[in-house]
PDB file of C-alpha atoms and ligand atoms in Angstrom:
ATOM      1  CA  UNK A   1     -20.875  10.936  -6.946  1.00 47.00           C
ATOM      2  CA  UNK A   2     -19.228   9.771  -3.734  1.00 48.00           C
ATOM      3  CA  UNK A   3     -16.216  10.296  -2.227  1.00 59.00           C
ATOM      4  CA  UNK A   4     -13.603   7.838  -3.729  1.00 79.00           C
ATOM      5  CA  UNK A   5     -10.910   5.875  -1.316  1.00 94.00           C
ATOM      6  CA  UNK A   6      -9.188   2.665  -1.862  1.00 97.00           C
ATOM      7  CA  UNK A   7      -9.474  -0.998  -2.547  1.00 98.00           C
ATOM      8  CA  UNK A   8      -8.102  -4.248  -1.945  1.00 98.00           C
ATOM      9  CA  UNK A   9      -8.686  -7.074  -4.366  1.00 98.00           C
ATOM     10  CA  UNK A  10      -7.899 -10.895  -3.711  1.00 97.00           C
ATOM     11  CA  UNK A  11      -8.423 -12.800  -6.506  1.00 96.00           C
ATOM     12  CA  UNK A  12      -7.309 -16.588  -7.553  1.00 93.00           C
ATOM     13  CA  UNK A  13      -8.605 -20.051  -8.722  1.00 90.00           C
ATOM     14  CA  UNK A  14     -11.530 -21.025  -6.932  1.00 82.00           C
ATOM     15  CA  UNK A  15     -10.441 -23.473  -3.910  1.00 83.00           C
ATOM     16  CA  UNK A  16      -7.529 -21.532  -3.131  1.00 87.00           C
ATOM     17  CA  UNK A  17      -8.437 -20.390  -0.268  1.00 88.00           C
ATOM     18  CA  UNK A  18      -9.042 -16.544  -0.593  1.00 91.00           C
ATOM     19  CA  UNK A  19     -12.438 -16.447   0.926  1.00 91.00           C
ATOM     20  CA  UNK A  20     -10.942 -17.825   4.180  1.00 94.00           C
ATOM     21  CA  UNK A  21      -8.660 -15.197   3.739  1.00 96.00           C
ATOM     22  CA  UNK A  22     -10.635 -12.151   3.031  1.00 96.00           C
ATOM     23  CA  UNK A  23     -13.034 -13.691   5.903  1.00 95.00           C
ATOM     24  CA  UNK A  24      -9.959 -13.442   8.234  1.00 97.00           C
ATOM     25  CA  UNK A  25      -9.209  -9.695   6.788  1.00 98.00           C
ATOM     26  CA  UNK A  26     -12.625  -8.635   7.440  1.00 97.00           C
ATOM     27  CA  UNK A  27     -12.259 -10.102  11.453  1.00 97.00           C
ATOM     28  CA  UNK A  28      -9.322  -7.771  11.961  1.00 96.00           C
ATOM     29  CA  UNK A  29      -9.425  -4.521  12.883  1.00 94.00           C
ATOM     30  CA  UNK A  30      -8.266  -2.573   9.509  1.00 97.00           C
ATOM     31  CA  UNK A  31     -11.704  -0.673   8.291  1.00 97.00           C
ATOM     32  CA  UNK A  32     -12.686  -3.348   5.818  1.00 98.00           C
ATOM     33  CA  UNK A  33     -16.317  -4.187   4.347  1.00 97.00           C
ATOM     34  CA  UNK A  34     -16.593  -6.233   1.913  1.00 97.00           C
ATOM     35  CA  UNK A  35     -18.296  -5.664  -1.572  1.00 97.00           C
ATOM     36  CA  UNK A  36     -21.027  -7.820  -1.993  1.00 97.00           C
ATOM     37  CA  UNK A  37     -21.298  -8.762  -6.103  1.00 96.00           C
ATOM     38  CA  UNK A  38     -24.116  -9.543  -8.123  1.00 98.00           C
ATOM     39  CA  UNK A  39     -25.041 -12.499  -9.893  1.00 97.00           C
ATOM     40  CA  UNK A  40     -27.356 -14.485 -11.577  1.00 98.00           C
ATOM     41  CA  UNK A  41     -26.405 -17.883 -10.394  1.00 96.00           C
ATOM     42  CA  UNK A  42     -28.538 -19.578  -8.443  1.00 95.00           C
ATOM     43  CA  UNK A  43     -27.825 -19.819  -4.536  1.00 95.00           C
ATOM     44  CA  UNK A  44     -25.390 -22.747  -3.363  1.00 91.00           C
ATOM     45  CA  UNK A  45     -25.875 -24.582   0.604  1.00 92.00           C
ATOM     46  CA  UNK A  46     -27.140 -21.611   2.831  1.00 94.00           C
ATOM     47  CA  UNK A  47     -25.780 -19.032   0.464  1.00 95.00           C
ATOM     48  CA  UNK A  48     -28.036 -15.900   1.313  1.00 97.00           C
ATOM     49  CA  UNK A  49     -29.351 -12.460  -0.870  1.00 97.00           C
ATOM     50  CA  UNK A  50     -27.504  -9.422   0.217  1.00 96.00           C
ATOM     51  CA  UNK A  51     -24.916 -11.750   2.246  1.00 94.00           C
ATOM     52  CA  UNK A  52     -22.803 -13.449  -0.229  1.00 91.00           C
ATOM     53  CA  UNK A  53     -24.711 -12.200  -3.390  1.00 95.00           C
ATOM     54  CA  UNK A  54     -27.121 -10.234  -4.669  1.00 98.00           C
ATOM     55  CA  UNK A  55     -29.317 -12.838  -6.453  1.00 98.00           C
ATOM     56  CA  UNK A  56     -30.895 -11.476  -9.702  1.00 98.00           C
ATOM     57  CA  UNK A  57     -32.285 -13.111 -12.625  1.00 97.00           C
ATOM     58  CA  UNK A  58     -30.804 -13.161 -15.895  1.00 97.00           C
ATOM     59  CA  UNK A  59     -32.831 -10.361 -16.857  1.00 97.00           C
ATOM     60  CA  UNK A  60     -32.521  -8.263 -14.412  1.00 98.00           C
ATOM     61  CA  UNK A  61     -29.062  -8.329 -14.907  1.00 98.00           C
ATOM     62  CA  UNK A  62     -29.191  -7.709 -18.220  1.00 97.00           C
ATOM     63  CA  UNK A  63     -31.217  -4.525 -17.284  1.00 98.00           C
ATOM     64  CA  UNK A  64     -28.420  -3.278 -15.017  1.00 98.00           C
ATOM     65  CA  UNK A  65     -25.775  -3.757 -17.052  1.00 98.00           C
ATOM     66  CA  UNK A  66     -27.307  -1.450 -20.180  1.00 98.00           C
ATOM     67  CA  UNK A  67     -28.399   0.770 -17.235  1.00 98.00           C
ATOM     68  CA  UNK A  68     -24.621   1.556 -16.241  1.00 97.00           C
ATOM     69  CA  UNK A  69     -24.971  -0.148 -12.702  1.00 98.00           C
ATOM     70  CA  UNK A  70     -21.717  -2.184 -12.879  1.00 98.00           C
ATOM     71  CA  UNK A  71     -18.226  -1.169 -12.713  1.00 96.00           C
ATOM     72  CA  UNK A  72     -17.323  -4.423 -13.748  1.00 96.00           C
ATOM     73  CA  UNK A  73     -19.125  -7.466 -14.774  1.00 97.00           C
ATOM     74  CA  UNK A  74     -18.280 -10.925 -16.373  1.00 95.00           C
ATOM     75  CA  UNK A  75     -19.662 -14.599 -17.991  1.00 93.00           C
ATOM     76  CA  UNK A  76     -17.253 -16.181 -15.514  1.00 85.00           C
ATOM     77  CA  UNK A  77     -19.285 -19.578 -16.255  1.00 81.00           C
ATOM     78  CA  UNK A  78     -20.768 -20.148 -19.263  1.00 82.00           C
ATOM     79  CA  UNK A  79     -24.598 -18.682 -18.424  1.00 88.00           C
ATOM     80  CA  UNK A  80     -23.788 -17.731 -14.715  1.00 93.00           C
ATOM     81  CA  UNK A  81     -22.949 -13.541 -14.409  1.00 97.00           C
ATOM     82  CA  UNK A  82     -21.316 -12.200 -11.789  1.00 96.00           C
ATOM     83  CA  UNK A  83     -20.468  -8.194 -11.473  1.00 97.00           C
ATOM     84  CA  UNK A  84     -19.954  -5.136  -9.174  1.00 97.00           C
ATOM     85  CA  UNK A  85     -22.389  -2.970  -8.600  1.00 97.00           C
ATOM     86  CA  UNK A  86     -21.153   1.048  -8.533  1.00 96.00           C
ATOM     87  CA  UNK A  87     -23.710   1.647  -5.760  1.00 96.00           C
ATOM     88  CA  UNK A  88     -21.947  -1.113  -3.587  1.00 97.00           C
ATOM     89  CA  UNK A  89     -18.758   0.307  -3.610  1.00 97.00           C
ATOM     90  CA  UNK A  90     -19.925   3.891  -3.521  1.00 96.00           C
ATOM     91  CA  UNK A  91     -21.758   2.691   0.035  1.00 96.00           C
ATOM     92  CA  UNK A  92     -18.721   1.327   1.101  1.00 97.00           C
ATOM     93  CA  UNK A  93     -16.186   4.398   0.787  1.00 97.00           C
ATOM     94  CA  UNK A  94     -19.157   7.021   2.032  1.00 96.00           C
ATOM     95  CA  UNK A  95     -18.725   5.078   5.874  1.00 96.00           C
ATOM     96  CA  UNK A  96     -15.489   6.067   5.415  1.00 96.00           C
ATOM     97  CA  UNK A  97     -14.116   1.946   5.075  1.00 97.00           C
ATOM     98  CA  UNK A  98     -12.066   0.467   2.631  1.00 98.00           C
ATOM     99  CA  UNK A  99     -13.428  -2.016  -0.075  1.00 98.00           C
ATOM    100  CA  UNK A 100     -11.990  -5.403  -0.067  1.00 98.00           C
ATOM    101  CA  UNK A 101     -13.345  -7.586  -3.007  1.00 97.00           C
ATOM    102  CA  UNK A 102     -13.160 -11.573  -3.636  1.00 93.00           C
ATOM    103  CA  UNK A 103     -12.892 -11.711  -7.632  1.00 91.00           C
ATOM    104  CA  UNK A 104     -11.706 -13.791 -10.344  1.00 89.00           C
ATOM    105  CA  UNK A 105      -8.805 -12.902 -11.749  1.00 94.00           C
ATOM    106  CA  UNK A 106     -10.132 -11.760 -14.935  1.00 93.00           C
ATOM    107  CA  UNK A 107     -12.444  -9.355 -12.893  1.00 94.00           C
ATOM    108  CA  UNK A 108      -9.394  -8.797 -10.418  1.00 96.00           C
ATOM    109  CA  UNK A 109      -7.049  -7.343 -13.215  1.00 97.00           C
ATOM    110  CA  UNK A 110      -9.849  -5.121 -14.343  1.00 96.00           C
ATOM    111  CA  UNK A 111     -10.501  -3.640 -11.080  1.00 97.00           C
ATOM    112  CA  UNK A 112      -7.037  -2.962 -11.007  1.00 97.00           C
ATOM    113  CA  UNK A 113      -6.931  -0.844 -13.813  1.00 96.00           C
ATOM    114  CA  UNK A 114     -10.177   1.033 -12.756  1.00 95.00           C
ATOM    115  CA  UNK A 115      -8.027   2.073  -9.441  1.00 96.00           C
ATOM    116  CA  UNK A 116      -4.526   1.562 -10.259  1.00 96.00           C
ATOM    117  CA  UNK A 117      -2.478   2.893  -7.293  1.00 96.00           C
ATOM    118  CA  UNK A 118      -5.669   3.112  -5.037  1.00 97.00           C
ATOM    119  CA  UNK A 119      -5.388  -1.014  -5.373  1.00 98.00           C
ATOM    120  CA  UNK A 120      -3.765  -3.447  -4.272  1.00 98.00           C
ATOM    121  CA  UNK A 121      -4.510  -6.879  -5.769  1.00 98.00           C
ATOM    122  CA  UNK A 122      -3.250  -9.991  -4.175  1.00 98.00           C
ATOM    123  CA  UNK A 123      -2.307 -13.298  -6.439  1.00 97.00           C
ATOM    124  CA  UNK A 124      -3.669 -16.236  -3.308  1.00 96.00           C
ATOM    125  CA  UNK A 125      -1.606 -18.976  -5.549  1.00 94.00           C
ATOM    126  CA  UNK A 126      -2.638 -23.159  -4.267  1.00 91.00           C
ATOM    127  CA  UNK A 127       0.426 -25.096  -3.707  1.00 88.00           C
ATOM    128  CA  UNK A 128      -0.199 -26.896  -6.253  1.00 90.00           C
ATOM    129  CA  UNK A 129      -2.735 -28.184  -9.397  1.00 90.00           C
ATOM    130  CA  UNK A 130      -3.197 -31.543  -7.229  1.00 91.00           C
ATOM    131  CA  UNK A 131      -3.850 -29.858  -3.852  1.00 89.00           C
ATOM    132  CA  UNK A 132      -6.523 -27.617  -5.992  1.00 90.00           C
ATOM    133  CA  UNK A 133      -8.431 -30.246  -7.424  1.00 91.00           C
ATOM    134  CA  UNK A 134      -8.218 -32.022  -3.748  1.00 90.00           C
ATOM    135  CA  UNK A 135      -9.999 -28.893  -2.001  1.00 87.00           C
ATOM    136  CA  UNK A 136     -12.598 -28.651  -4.821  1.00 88.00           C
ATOM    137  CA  UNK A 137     -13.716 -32.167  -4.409  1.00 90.00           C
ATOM    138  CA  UNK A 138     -14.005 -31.729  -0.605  1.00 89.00           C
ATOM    139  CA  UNK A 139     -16.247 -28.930  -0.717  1.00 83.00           C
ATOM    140  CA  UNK A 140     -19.084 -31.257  -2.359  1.00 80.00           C
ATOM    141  CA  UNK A 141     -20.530 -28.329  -3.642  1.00 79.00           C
ATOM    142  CA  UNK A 142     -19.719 -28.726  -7.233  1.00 82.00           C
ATOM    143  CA  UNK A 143     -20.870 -31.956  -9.796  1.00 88.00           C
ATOM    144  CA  UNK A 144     -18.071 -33.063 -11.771  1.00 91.00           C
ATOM    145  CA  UNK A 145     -18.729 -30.919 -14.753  1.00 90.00           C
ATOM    146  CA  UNK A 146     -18.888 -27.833 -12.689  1.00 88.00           C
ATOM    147  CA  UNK A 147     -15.501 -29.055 -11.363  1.00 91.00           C
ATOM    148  CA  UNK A 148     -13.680 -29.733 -14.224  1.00 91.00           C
ATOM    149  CA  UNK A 149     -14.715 -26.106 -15.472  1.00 89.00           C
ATOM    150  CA  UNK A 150     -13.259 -24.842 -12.352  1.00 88.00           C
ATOM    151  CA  UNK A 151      -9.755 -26.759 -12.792  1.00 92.00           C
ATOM    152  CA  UNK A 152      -9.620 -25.590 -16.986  1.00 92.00           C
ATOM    153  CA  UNK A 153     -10.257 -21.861 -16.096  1.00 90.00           C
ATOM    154  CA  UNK A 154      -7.639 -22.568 -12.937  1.00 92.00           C
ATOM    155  CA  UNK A 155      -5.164 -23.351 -15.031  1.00 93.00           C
ATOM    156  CA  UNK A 156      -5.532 -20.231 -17.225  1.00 93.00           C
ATOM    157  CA  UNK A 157      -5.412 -17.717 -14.011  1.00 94.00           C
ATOM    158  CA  UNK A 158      -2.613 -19.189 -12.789  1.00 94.00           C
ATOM    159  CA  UNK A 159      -1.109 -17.762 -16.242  1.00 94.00           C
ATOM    160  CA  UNK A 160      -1.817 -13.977 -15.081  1.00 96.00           C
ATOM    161  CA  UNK A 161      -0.302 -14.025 -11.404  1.00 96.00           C
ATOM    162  CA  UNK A 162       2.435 -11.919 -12.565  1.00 96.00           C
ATOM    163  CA  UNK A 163       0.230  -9.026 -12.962  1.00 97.00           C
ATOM    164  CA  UNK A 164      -0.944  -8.692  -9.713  1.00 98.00           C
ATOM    165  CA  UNK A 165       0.695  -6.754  -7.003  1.00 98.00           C
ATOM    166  CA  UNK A 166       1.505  -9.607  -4.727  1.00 97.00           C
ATOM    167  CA  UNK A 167       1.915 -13.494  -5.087  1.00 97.00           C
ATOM    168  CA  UNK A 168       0.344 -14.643  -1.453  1.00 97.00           C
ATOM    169  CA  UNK A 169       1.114 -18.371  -1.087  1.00 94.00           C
ATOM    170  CA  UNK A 170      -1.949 -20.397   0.077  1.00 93.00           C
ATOM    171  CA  UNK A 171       0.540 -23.336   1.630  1.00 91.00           C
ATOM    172  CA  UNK A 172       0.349 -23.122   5.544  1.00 93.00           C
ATOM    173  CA  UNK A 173      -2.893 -21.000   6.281  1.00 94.00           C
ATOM    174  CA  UNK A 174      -2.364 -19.571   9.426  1.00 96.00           C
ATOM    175  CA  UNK A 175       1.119 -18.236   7.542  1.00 97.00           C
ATOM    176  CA  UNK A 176      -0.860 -16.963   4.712  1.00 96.00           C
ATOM    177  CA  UNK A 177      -3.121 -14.821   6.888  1.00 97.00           C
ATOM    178  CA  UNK A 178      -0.367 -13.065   8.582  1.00 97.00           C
ATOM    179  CA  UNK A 179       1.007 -12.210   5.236  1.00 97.00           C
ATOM    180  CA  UNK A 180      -2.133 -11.295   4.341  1.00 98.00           C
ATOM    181  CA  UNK A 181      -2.585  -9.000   7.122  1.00 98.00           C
ATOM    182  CA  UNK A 182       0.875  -7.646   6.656  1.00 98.00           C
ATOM    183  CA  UNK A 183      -0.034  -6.669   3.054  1.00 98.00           C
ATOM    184  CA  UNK A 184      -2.999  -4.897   3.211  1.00 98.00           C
ATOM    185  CA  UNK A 185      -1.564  -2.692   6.512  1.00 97.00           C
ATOM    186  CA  UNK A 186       1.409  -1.898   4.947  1.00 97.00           C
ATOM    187  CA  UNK A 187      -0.674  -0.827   2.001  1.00 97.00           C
ATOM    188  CA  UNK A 188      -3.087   1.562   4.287  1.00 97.00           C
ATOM    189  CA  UNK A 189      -0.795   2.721   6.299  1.00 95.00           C
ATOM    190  CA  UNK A 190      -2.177   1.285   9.516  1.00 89.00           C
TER     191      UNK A 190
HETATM  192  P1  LIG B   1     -18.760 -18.795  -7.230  1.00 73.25           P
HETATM  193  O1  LIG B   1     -19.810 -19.245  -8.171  1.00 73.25           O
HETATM  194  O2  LIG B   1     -17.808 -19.893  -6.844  1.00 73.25           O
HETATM  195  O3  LIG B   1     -19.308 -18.053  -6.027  1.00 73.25           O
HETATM  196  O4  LIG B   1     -17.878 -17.706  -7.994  1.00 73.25           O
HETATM  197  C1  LIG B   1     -17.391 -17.984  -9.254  1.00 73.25           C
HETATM  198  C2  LIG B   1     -16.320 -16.987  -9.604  1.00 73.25           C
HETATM  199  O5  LIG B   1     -16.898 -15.689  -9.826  1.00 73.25           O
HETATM  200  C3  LIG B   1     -15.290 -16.828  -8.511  1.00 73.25           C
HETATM  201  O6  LIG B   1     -13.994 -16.900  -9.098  1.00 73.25           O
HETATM  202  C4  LIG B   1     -15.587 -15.458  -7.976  1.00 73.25           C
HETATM  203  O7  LIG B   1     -14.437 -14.838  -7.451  1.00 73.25           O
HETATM  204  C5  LIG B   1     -16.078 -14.731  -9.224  1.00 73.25           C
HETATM  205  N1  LIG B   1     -16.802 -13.517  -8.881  1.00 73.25           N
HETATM  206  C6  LIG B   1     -17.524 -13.270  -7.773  1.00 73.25           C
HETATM  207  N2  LIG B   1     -17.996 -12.032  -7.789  1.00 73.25           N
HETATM  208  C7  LIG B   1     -17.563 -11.448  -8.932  1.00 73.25           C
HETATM  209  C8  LIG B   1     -17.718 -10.136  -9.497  1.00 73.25           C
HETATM  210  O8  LIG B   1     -18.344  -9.238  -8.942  1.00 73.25           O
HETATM  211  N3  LIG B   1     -17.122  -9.924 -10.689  1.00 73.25           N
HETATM  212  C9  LIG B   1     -16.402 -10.875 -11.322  1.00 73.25           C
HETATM  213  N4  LIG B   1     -15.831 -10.540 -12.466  1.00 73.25           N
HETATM  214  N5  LIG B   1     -16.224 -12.104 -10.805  1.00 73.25           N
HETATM  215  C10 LIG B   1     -16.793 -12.392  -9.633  1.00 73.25           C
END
């Protein structure tokens, strides 16, 4: 296979902000691409295939996970997979870039003990319970079932930030980029 290099991994409660952040990452000059993940959701407002997801169906899924294809994969929702594909990464380190993923923190821990010292995860920790729920209900993406799942599995990640390499603070987001940046230079060497 491949040559191997290293990875970054930002994980957290959805609506804390680490997409902004890894969107910032990716707009600085620091030889990131990010790993696009599989899943068998459906698409959400313009989400696109081979953009934000791969979009496959629940069997096809299936099919790639007994075929080996994943390096990690996870029921994050009840019904909706999500997982990362070998071949992604694999694409990423032969240009010679670094892999930077957006994960959950369930599939955030686990890519940290795939890579262990090649890794470093990030914690992006909401001010607060309140201020989560607040940014979840403005993005009007999400009915209020789909929310309330959001905020119960929230709750349990927060529970794991100690395991992570860093705690980033989403308060102030142009101060949480800088750290951001900060991090993941110090951590390449750049
Ligand atoms: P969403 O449906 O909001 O796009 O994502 C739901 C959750 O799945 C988010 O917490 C997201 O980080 C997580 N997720 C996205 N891609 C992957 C992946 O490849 N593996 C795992 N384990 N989780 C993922």
């Amino acid at each position: 296979m491949g040559q191997s290099g290293k990875v970054i991994i930002f994980s957290a409660p959805s609506g804390s902000g680490k997409t902004t952040l890894v969107k910032h990452l990716l707009g600085c000059d620091l030889g990131l691409e990010f790993s696009i993940s599989a899943t068998s959701r459906a698409p959400r407002g313009d989400e696109q295939d081979g953009r934000d997801y791969y979009f496959l169906s629940s069997e096809e899924f299936r099919e790639r996970v007994l075929k080996g294809d994943f390096i990690e994969w996870e029921e994050v929702y009840s019904g909706s997979m999500y997982g990362t594909l070998r071949a992604e990464v694999e694409r990423i380190w032969s240009e010679g870039k670094t892999v930077i993923f957006d994960m959950d923190v369930v599939g955030g821990l686990n890519l940290k003990s795939l890579y262990q010292e090649d890794a470093l995860a990030i914690f992006v920790m909401p001010p607060s319970m309140e201020e989560l729920e607040r940014r979840l209900r403005g993005r009007k993406t999400d009915d209020e079932d789909k929310i309330r799942q959001r905020l119960a599995k929230a709750r349990k990640e927060l529970g794991r930030s100690d395991r992570f390499d860093h705690i980033l603070l989403n308060n102030e987001l142009e101060m949480a980029k800088k750290e951001a940046e900060e991090r993941v230079r110090q951590f390449l060497g750049k």
